[in-house]
XYZ file of C-alpha atoms in Angstrom:
624
model
C 0.000 0.000 0.000
C 1.147 3.557 -0.641
C 2.608 5.537 2.228
C -0.244 7.722 3.324
C 2.132 10.127 5.093
C 4.024 10.900 1.880
C 3.201 14.182 0.227
C 1.408 14.393 -3.117
C 4.503 15.835 -4.903
C 6.713 13.013 -3.550
C 4.232 10.322 -4.571
C 3.749 11.969 -7.974
C 7.521 12.019 -8.577
C 7.706 8.363 -7.491
C 4.892 7.468 -9.895
C 6.720 9.210 -12.747
C 9.768 7.056 -12.037
C 7.982 3.719 -11.752
C 4.610 3.877 -13.499
C 5.372 5.821 -16.664
C 8.714 4.362 -17.765
C 7.234 1.978 -20.347
C 4.733 4.356 -21.913
C 7.281 7.180 -21.635
C 9.807 5.356 -23.817
C 7.233 4.453 -26.489
C 8.239 7.674 -28.320
C 11.453 5.857 -29.275
C 9.735 3.634 -31.825
C 6.002 4.371 -32.324
C 6.132 6.974 -35.136
C 9.028 5.154 -36.795
C 7.053 1.902 -36.906
C 3.877 3.513 -38.235
C 5.670 4.867 -41.292
C 8.007 1.869 -41.562
C 5.020 -0.226 -42.664
C 5.310 1.508 -46.049
C 1.530 1.864 -46.254
C 1.331 5.557 -45.341
C 2.519 8.085 -47.939
C 4.242 11.282 -46.819
C 1.507 13.823 -47.376
C 0.422 16.770 -45.275
C -2.954 15.189 -44.437
C -1.529 11.730 -43.751
C 0.964 13.020 -41.183
C -1.832 15.026 -39.549
C -4.068 11.957 -39.571
C -1.443 9.691 -37.969
C -0.666 12.241 -35.228
C -4.378 12.650 -34.532
C -4.743 8.853 -34.272
C -1.891 8.742 -31.754
C -3.283 11.581 -29.644
C -6.811 10.199 -29.521
C -5.552 6.676 -28.832
C -3.723 8.069 -25.805
C -6.854 9.968 -24.796
C -9.329 7.109 -25.191
C -7.280 4.194 -23.861
C -5.084 5.795 -21.217
C -6.865 8.985 -20.100
C -10.469 7.787 -20.253
C -10.267 3.998 -19.893
C -7.464 3.569 -17.367
C -7.173 6.902 -15.554
C -10.888 7.739 -15.347
C -12.614 4.317 -15.251
C -10.309 1.406 -14.418
C -8.480 3.165 -11.562
C -11.832 3.222 -9.732
C -11.838 -0.613 -9.624
C -9.399 -1.075 -6.765
C -9.220 -4.166 -4.562
C -8.590 -2.701 -1.092
C -6.417 -0.040 -2.709
C -4.571 -2.503 -4.981
C -4.697 -2.596 -8.768
C -3.500 -4.786 -11.601
C -5.011 -7.670 -13.532
C -4.824 -10.046 -10.540
C -6.719 -7.543 -8.377
C -9.286 -6.963 -11.152
C -9.656 -10.728 -11.601
C -10.375 -11.299 -7.913
C -12.929 -8.455 -7.900
C -14.692 -9.838 -10.971
C -14.631 -13.476 -9.786
C -16.067 -12.537 -6.384
C -18.768 -10.489 -8.093
C -19.996 -13.586 -9.989
C -19.396 -16.103 -7.193
C -23.011 -17.294 -7.527
C -22.371 -18.248 -11.181
C -19.722 -21.014 -10.910
C -19.375 -21.717 -14.652
C -18.994 -18.030 -15.487
C -16.555 -17.592 -12.613
C -14.467 -20.565 -13.754
C -14.287 -19.250 -17.323
C -13.447 -15.768 -16.081
C -10.652 -17.111 -13.897
C -9.099 -18.903 -16.874
C -9.332 -15.787 -19.065
C -7.902 -13.603 -16.298
C -5.059 -16.019 -15.584
C -4.216 -16.121 -19.303
C -4.085 -12.324 -19.224
C -1.646 -12.593 -16.331
C 0.423 -15.036 -18.394
C 0.578 -12.459 -21.197
C 2.268 -10.134 -18.727
C 5.316 -12.413 -18.882
C 5.363 -12.096 -22.678
C 5.207 -8.331 -22.249
C 7.957 -8.574 -19.623
C 10.216 -10.159 -22.234
C 9.443 -7.797 -25.125
C 9.505 -4.496 -23.168
C 13.125 -4.596 -21.930
C 14.274 -5.900 -25.304
C 12.531 -3.253 -27.420
C 13.176 -0.278 -25.121
C 16.883 -0.885 -24.574
C 17.417 -1.887 -28.210
C 15.417 1.155 -29.363
C 17.589 3.426 -27.207
C 20.826 1.865 -28.435
C 19.748 2.276 -32.069
C 20.184 5.999 -31.505
C 23.906 5.304 -31.856
C 23.299 4.683 -35.572
C 22.072 8.281 -35.828
C 25.258 9.512 -34.118
C 27.376 7.515 -36.565
C 26.606 4.566 -38.898
C 29.850 2.982 -37.679
C 28.174 2.232 -34.346
C 25.664 -0.150 -35.963
C 27.772 -3.230 -35.256
C 27.845 -2.386 -31.534
C 24.094 -1.938 -31.033
C 23.190 -5.572 -30.213
C 26.301 -6.344 -28.073
C 25.779 -3.145 -26.041
C 22.070 -3.944 -25.675
C 22.840 -7.388 -24.271
C 25.515 -5.931 -21.978
C 23.080 -3.361 -20.526
C 20.390 -6.022 -20.081
C 22.788 -8.426 -18.370
C 23.888 -5.704 -15.943
C 20.231 -4.878 -15.247
C 19.316 -8.471 -14.397
C 22.545 -9.107 -12.509
C 21.880 -6.290 -10.016
C 18.356 -7.503 -9.255
C 19.608 -9.750 -6.443
C 20.940 -6.740 -4.558
C 17.640 -4.853 -4.834
C 16.934 -1.427 -6.283
C 16.337 0.478 -3.047
C 19.641 2.328 -3.422
C 19.128 3.486 -6.999
C 15.322 3.591 -6.913
C 15.372 7.107 -5.461
C 16.908 8.318 -8.741
C 14.167 6.825 -10.940
C 11.741 9.704 -10.418
C 14.249 12.523 -11.132
C 15.710 10.681 -14.161
C 12.277 10.056 -15.677
C 11.260 13.654 -14.925
C 14.376 14.777 -16.831
C 13.384 12.368 -19.637
C 9.879 13.815 -19.939
C 11.203 17.394 -19.842
C 13.776 16.503 -22.526
C 11.299 14.860 -24.903
C 8.869 17.742 -24.394
C 11.611 20.271 -25.163
C 12.685 18.356 -28.289
C 9.097 18.301 -29.487
C 8.569 22.008 -28.770
C 11.731 22.834 -30.720
C 10.193 21.504 -33.934
C 6.598 22.509 -33.196
C 7.842 26.105 -32.910
C 9.093 25.848 -36.501
C 5.768 24.374 -37.719
C 3.072 25.417 -35.195
C 0.334 24.481 -37.660
C 1.013 20.833 -36.754
C -1.058 21.393 -33.587
C -4.206 21.368 -35.725
C -3.776 17.584 -35.684
C -5.143 17.671 -32.126
C -8.576 17.857 -33.739
C -10.258 14.435 -33.943
C -11.562 15.208 -37.433
C -8.087 14.526 -38.850
C -8.087 11.002 -37.362
C -11.663 10.505 -38.531
C -10.932 11.800 -42.042
C -7.796 9.682 -42.399
C -9.710 6.582 -41.305
C -12.621 7.249 -43.687
C -10.398 7.852 -46.695
C -7.967 5.015 -45.911
C -9.938 2.351 -44.003
C -7.686 -0.545 -45.034
C -4.455 1.308 -44.306
C -5.851 2.578 -40.997
C -6.691 -0.959 -39.920
C -3.176 -2.131 -40.819
C -1.327 0.682 -39.037
C -3.415 0.383 -35.849
C -1.030 -2.419 -34.944
C 1.764 0.181 -34.835
C -0.335 3.049 -33.433
C -1.098 0.947 -30.336
C 2.599 1.062 -29.457
C 1.976 4.559 -28.068
C -0.079 3.076 -25.196
C 2.178 0.146 -24.288
C 2.685 0.473 -20.577
C -0.804 1.840 -19.993
C -1.581 -1.189 -17.813
C 1.103 -0.016 -15.366
C -1.108 2.913 -14.330
C -3.525 0.389 -12.869
C -1.013 -2.250 -11.777
C 1.004 0.191 -9.639
C -1.964 1.926 -8.044
C -1.289 0.233 -4.699
C 2.191 1.723 -4.507
C 1.259 5.353 -5.118
C -2.518 5.788 -5.007
C -4.953 7.035 -7.627
C -4.448 10.769 -7.230
C -0.645 10.892 -7.713
C -0.947 8.697 -10.839
C -3.679 10.936 -12.262
C -1.720 14.107 -11.451
C 1.471 12.673 -12.981
C -0.341 11.607 -16.144
C -2.281 14.780 -16.867
C 0.397 17.271 -15.762
C 3.644 15.599 -16.901
C 3.461 12.382 -18.920
C 0.665 13.043 -21.410
C 1.686 16.662 -22.253
C 5.314 15.582 -22.762
C 4.344 12.606 -24.928
C 1.952 14.713 -27.007
C 4.562 17.429 -27.583
C 7.161 14.860 -28.629
C 4.864 12.997 -31.025
C 3.768 16.253 -32.629
C 7.404 17.396 -32.800
C 8.252 14.208 -34.676
C 5.354 14.946 -37.040
C 6.624 18.475 -37.654
C 10.118 17.083 -38.317
C 8.797 14.578 -40.857
C 6.929 17.300 -42.754
C 10.183 19.244 -43.049
C 12.587 16.285 -43.455
C 10.864 13.090 -44.702
C 14.225 11.288 -44.720
C 14.214 11.469 -40.877
C 11.661 8.629 -40.896
C 14.555 6.194 -40.346
C 14.561 7.238 -36.678
C 12.474 10.394 -36.168
C 12.917 10.482 -32.391
C 16.696 10.776 -32.429
C 16.674 13.139 -35.439
C 14.736 15.592 -33.266
C 17.963 16.386 -31.411
C 20.669 18.718 -32.684
C 23.921 16.966 -33.586
C 25.663 18.001 -30.363
C 22.828 16.519 -28.272
C 22.519 13.165 -30.077
C 24.961 11.223 -27.895
C 23.689 12.623 -24.556
C 20.155 11.798 -25.747
C 21.196 8.176 -26.383
C 22.541 8.044 -22.816
C 19.353 9.526 -21.350
C 17.180 7.219 -23.500
C 19.182 4.208 -22.286
C 18.684 5.279 -18.663
C 14.934 5.704 -19.285
C 14.798 2.306 -21.022
C 16.551 0.645 -18.081
C 14.072 2.238 -15.656
C 11.137 1.121 -17.828
C 12.571 -2.414 -17.910
C 13.143 -2.370 -14.152
C 9.459 -1.623 -13.580
C 8.495 -4.654 -15.714
C 10.976 -6.929 -13.926
C 9.746 -5.824 -10.490
C 6.201 -6.306 -11.744
C 7.047 -9.856 -12.857
C 8.365 -10.663 -9.370
C 5.263 -9.187 -7.725
C 2.784 -10.926 -10.056
C 4.580 -14.272 -9.623
C 4.372 -13.997 -5.835
C 0.652 -13.191 -6.054
C -0.060 -16.067 -8.450
C 1.846 -18.498 -6.191
C -0.266 -17.446 -3.229
C -3.438 -17.844 -5.286
C -2.397 -21.450 -5.959
C -1.537 -21.290 -9.673
C 2.219 -21.800 -9.440
C 4.483 -23.894 -7.193
C 6.414 -22.230 -4.411
C 9.540 -20.470 -5.669
C 12.417 -19.017 -3.720
C 11.503 -15.425 -2.830
C 14.168 -13.149 -1.377
C 13.500 -9.777 0.213
C 16.008 -7.167 -0.918
C 14.991 -4.394 1.461
C 14.626 -4.344 5.255
C 12.171 -1.454 4.995
C 10.036 -2.113 1.915
C 8.428 -5.566 1.881
C 7.431 -5.050 -1.754
C 11.111 -5.189 -2.772
C 11.526 -8.861 -3.647
C 13.744 -10.950 -5.893
C 12.816 -14.332 -7.392
C 15.966 -15.897 -8.909
C 14.156 -18.349 -11.209
C 11.916 -15.634 -12.715
C 14.835 -13.214 -13.058
C 17.074 -15.502 -15.074
C 14.239 -17.106 -17.054
C 13.211 -13.611 -18.199
C 16.791 -12.733 -19.069
C 17.241 -15.920 -21.134
C 14.027 -15.206 -23.056
C 15.031 -11.558 -23.622
C 18.400 -12.651 -25.033
C 16.484 -15.042 -27.299
C 14.162 -12.206 -28.381
C 17.061 -9.848 -29.173
C 18.845 -12.623 -31.066
C 15.741 -13.597 -33.039
C 14.456 -10.138 -33.958
C 17.675 -8.059 -33.920
C 15.992 -4.631 -34.197
C 13.317 -2.624 -32.405
C 11.360 -2.562 -35.653
C 11.159 -6.353 -35.799
C 10.363 -6.527 -32.080
C 7.518 -4.056 -32.581
C 5.758 -6.738 -34.637
C 5.889 -9.017 -31.596
C 4.877 -6.327 -29.120
C 1.324 -5.256 -29.770
C -0.553 -8.538 -29.581
C 0.217 -9.212 -25.905
C -0.612 -5.628 -24.944
C -3.904 -5.483 -26.845
C -5.035 -8.881 -25.555
C -4.372 -7.746 -21.991
C -6.267 -4.509 -22.611
C -9.197 -6.437 -24.039
C -9.290 -8.785 -21.034
C -9.156 -5.795 -18.660
C -12.161 -4.230 -20.408
C -14.172 -7.462 -20.183
C -13.381 -7.903 -16.486
C -14.228 -4.246 -15.838
C -17.739 -4.851 -17.199
C -18.348 -7.640 -14.682
C -16.992 -5.518 -11.835
C -19.145 -2.458 -12.539
C -22.220 -4.553 -13.356
C -22.161 -7.268 -10.675
C -19.984 -5.722 -7.926
C -21.027 -2.081 -8.223
C -24.604 -2.967 -9.308
C -24.738 -0.231 -11.954
C -27.572 -0.336 -14.541
C -26.961 -2.733 -17.436
C -27.189 -0.103 -20.183
C -24.758 2.178 -18.364
C -22.296 -0.718 -18.009
C -22.604 -1.641 -21.684
C -22.140 1.989 -22.709
C -19.213 2.581 -20.346
C -17.254 -0.479 -21.492
C -18.696 -0.923 -24.991
C -16.735 1.947 -26.540
C -13.475 0.715 -25.016
C -14.292 -2.868 -26.019
C -14.808 -1.788 -29.648
C -11.541 0.166 -29.686
C -9.652 -2.710 -28.036
C -11.042 -5.224 -30.530
C -9.951 -3.048 -33.471
C -6.410 -2.756 -32.135
C -6.343 -6.462 -31.248
C -7.585 -7.526 -34.700
C -5.008 -5.298 -36.391
C -2.248 -6.903 -34.363
C -3.394 -10.351 -35.468
C -2.018 -9.384 -38.883
C 1.435 -9.480 -37.270
C 0.921 -12.955 -35.828
C 3.300 -14.667 -38.259
C 5.812 -11.802 -38.167
C 6.611 -12.030 -34.467
C 3.250 -11.823 -32.715
C 3.500 -15.543 -32.033
C 6.485 -15.020 -29.697
C 4.744 -13.519 -26.620
C 1.745 -15.798 -27.238
C 3.981 -18.878 -27.074
C 5.486 -17.606 -23.806
C 2.010 -16.913 -22.397
C 0.748 -20.296 -23.591
C 3.585 -22.199 -21.909
C 3.115 -20.298 -18.630
C -0.664 -20.850 -18.824
C -0.132 -24.602 -19.319
C 2.139 -24.678 -16.268
C -0.411 -22.745 -14.190
C -3.457 -24.887 -15.011
C -1.390 -28.078 -14.657
C -0.280 -26.968 -11.201
C -3.827 -26.031 -10.185
C -5.331 -29.297 -11.487
C -2.470 -31.347 -10.073
C -2.895 -29.839 -6.619
C -6.593 -30.663 -6.787
C -5.790 -34.285 -7.722
C -3.136 -34.507 -4.986
C -5.575 -33.138 -2.419
C -8.242 -35.625 -3.491
C -5.780 -38.537 -3.328
C -4.663 -37.576 0.158
C -8.258 -37.024 1.278
C -9.139 -40.637 0.450
C -6.864 -41.958 3.197
C -7.091 -38.993 5.575
C -8.205 -39.418 9.190
C -10.423 -36.959 11.024
C -8.191 -35.044 13.441
C -10.425 -34.699 16.510
C -11.488 -38.361 16.449
C -7.877 -39.465 15.989
C -6.678 -37.417 18.972
C -9.532 -38.687 21.168
C -8.569 -42.272 20.313
C -4.848 -41.545 20.684
C -5.219 -40.248 24.239
C -7.044 -43.358 25.412
C -3.538 -44.830 25.579
C -1.318 -41.767 25.121
C 2.241 -42.056 23.829
C 5.219 -40.671 25.723
C 5.034 -36.866 25.976
C 8.237 -34.863 25.547
C 8.807 -31.201 26.447
C 8.434 -28.500 23.835
C 6.041 -27.550 21.052
C 5.443 -29.305 17.734
C 3.925 -27.280 14.887
C 2.430 -29.479 12.167
C 1.595 -27.904 8.793
C -1.513 -29.386 7.195
C -3.474 -28.422 4.090
C -6.810 -29.480 5.674
C -7.460 -28.248 9.186
C -9.846 -31.047 10.155
C -7.587 -33.947 9.150
C -4.459 -35.598 10.518
C -1.238 -34.399 8.809
C 0.996 -37.164 7.471
C 3.931 -35.704 9.398
C 2.157 -36.491 12.702
C 1.535 -40.097 11.685
C 5.179 -40.551 10.641
C 6.430 -38.925 13.844
C 4.314 -41.265 15.981
C 5.311 -44.293 13.909
C 9.061 -43.678 13.897
C 9.720 -41.612 17.044
C 6.820 -42.917 19.166
C 6.519 -39.633 21.087
C 4.210 -36.639 21.223
C 5.211 -33.155 22.283
C 3.694 -31.440 25.305
C 2.118 -28.837 23.017
C 0.925 -29.591 19.477
C -0.243 -26.934 17.039
C -1.902 -27.972 13.761
C -1.533 -25.085 11.333
C -3.426 -24.552 8.088
C -2.482 -21.618 5.864
C -5.229 -20.081 3.759
C -4.685 -17.606 0.916
C -7.553 -15.301 0.032
C -8.532 -13.375 -3.075
C -7.893 -10.047 -1.352
C -4.539 -8.222 -1.371
C -4.144 -7.837 2.382
C -5.362 -9.504 5.564
C -4.792 -7.385 8.677
C -2.805 -8.774 11.621
C -5.859 -8.681 13.880
C -7.597 -11.069 11.469
C -4.585 -13.262 10.850
C -5.474 -16.184 13.167
C -8.368 -18.485 13.961
C -7.670 -20.690 16.992
C -9.586 -23.711 18.306
C -8.601 -25.899 21.252
C -8.618 -29.648 20.570
C -7.833 -30.607 24.176
C -4.844 -32.570 25.515
C -2.481 -29.651 24.800
C -3.455 -29.528 21.114
C -4.737 -26.592 19.069
C -5.971 -26.061 15.537
C -4.799 -22.746 14.053
C -5.841 -21.281 10.712
C -3.534 -18.529 9.413
C -5.011 -16.131 6.851
C -3.013 -14.252 4.203
C -3.902 -11.989 1.305
C -2.160 -12.490 -2.018
C 0.168 -9.529 -1.332
C 0.979 -10.411 2.283
C 4.380 -11.926 3.069
C 4.249 -15.415 4.531
C 5.976 -15.484 7.920
C 4.565 -18.291 10.044
C 6.654 -17.765 13.226
C 5.613 -14.109 13.273
C 1.959 -15.065 12.813
C 2.081 -17.704 15.561
C 3.660 -15.175 17.920
C 0.235 -13.477 17.900
C -1.155 -16.459 19.860
C 0.264 -15.089 23.095
C -1.864 -11.974 22.795
C -4.973 -13.880 21.716
C -5.860 -15.281 25.140
C -4.597 -18.775 24.259
C -2.944 -20.848 26.996
C -0.085 -21.638 24.665
C 3.497 -20.419 24.929
C 5.778 -20.707 21.904
C 9.412 -20.715 22.921
C 11.483 -20.406 19.712
C 14.224 -22.536 21.262
C 11.789 -25.367 22.093
C 9.573 -25.330 18.987
C 9.900 -27.784 16.106
C 8.112 -27.470 12.776
C 7.020 -30.739 11.165
C 6.468 -30.497 7.413
C 5.140 -33.175 5.052
C 7.281 -33.576 1.928
C 5.216 -35.841 -0.301
C 6.526 -37.470 -3.463
C 3.995 -37.452 -6.313
C 3.740 -40.635 -8.363
C 1.937 -40.244 -11.744
C -0.380 -43.122 -12.644
C -2.710 -43.994 -15.492
C -6.304 -43.441 -14.518
C -9.083 -40.878 -14.437
C -6.881 -37.909 -13.546
C -4.989 -35.664 -15.924
C -3.229 -36.908 -19.036
C -0.129 -38.864 -18.034
C 2.247 -36.256 -19.517
C 0.545 -33.538 -17.440
C 0.801 -35.695 -14.313
C 4.516 -36.156 -14.995
C 4.852 -32.401 -15.514
C 3.061 -31.740 -12.230
C 5.257 -34.274 -10.441
C 8.358 -32.490 -11.732
C 6.997 -29.082 -10.703
C 6.099 -30.465 -7.258
C 9.596 -31.903 -6.878
C 11.250 -28.646 -7.974
C 9.156 -26.365 -5.766
C 10.905 -24.691 -2.878
C 10.102 -26.211 0.491
C 7.196 -25.057 2.610
C 9.740 -24.297 5.339
C 11.540 -21.794 3.128
C 8.324 -20.278 1.800
C 6.843 -19.866 5.297
C 10.078 -18.351 6.614
C 10.576 -21.150 9.156
C 13.891 -21.291 11.032
C 16.000 -23.895 9.197
C 17.395 -25.395 12.392
C 13.912 -26.163 13.723
C 12.354 -27.923 10.727
C 11.709 -31.669 10.466
C 10.601 -32.970 7.041
C 8.769 -36.293 6.842
C 7.508 -37.593 3.522
C 5.576 -40.303 1.744
C 4.582 -41.299 -1.774
C 1.181 -40.244 -3.106
C -0.296 -41.653 -6.332
C -2.457 -39.310 -8.428
């Protein structure tokens, strides 16, 4: 959650540094890609029409859809597709089939984020480095090696966290927006008539006279709003008002001035179409501009990488991915996390993308389809939120989302034309991640059902056990169990092999909820089972950090006659081995995939932040 004590200017500057990096660097390639299609001739009216399309795309999709409408759909102050998905799924909880379908669509949208997380760093850093070709054609051979070097350095420093350099993000991006605004103004001053393109009739006229060409170039026009999702995704960090202030006072004016400056430049120098952004700068400023663009591209990439870590953690806690090692990189900000597997998997895919496509122009063909699909999914989910959660009239809901849905579909359909030219790349990434997610979800359901078949009811088992109680030993045993009413396998193995029972026994079930945060005063549910045994349910939201010892420490203040001495507490964890079998479950190859994912998952002890010297793992084989 955002720091409520921070001032509006501080939060606004922070939002500029984190939220607007992606959309702020779209000026590097958008205009270039529109004219690179070869479909738009260099005429006075065509340039005006393209600029008008860009401006009104920014207005409709970012200003009206995200800033005005979607930012209202917060989940306890949090935003992003996961938050929107939980809002929408809760709103249709009484329609199980609709809810199930919506969950799958929403999760696929989340998977597309990983495709976006691969393309964005690749295209922004590569697009910045291509400015070197404007400085001197001799630099062309160094563009890809320097791009990979910058990207490697970016991913390498992730393990140390960005708290130290994060404070510079806002000022650097502010300098970036001021610079691109100044460059645009420089050329607008020479051709002020270009500002007439602000009128929507130029976009309308261009579309009417060139419907086929308009449809084709929409796939490039949409590049101007890549990163628009970040306005919603990062709402929890900064709040609605700072994001709105930053957009309307800094980001949108600067972007508009730069796009119109590029248009004015093209009217005067059509040959600048090779890279209109960098040709805006005077010769003496070209190299410094490349440096500033690279810094802005790195910041934009950093926001996507941090977002990938955050989304992965949320999806794990919602039960769609296995536990992964999560490291906290800041003692003060719990949102600063690092997930090694995600970090290096993204880097490997980005290197593959740079190697495959080799230019920002080629990467642009791969970029739009993931973005437009995500935008379309967001619009659909927004309809269900405002209709079924907010209870607004049906016609108002259809009207409010119908316009955005139509626009999103047009952009999405245009990007389908690029499917064979690179659009397949982020879709393949999303498809693989989606397969892993649904396999993990279905596999966990099968594993739970298999274990349930042989499970014993906990209260009845304890009552029978204490008819002839085993030897009691001092200390406390904490048993983790997925079902609070049933006996954990670890207890059965402990009794079988060690033939003792601790003086105090706590049976802990962890529940994740489709809300971002669960307050500490609602963290625990405690029930006494007698004989020095307690059942404890620990509640977490999908953005809470799992810390079981800290949660159990709350028992002492909850009126429970239970004392947890860290030096005399042992945590018993079941480590089951999954055995795939032919039968009525999933396809055998999916069962084998699930078994591998289950085997590779980080331990519950690590995920729950249990002290390593107090953990006892006991396992068994489970057939699914």
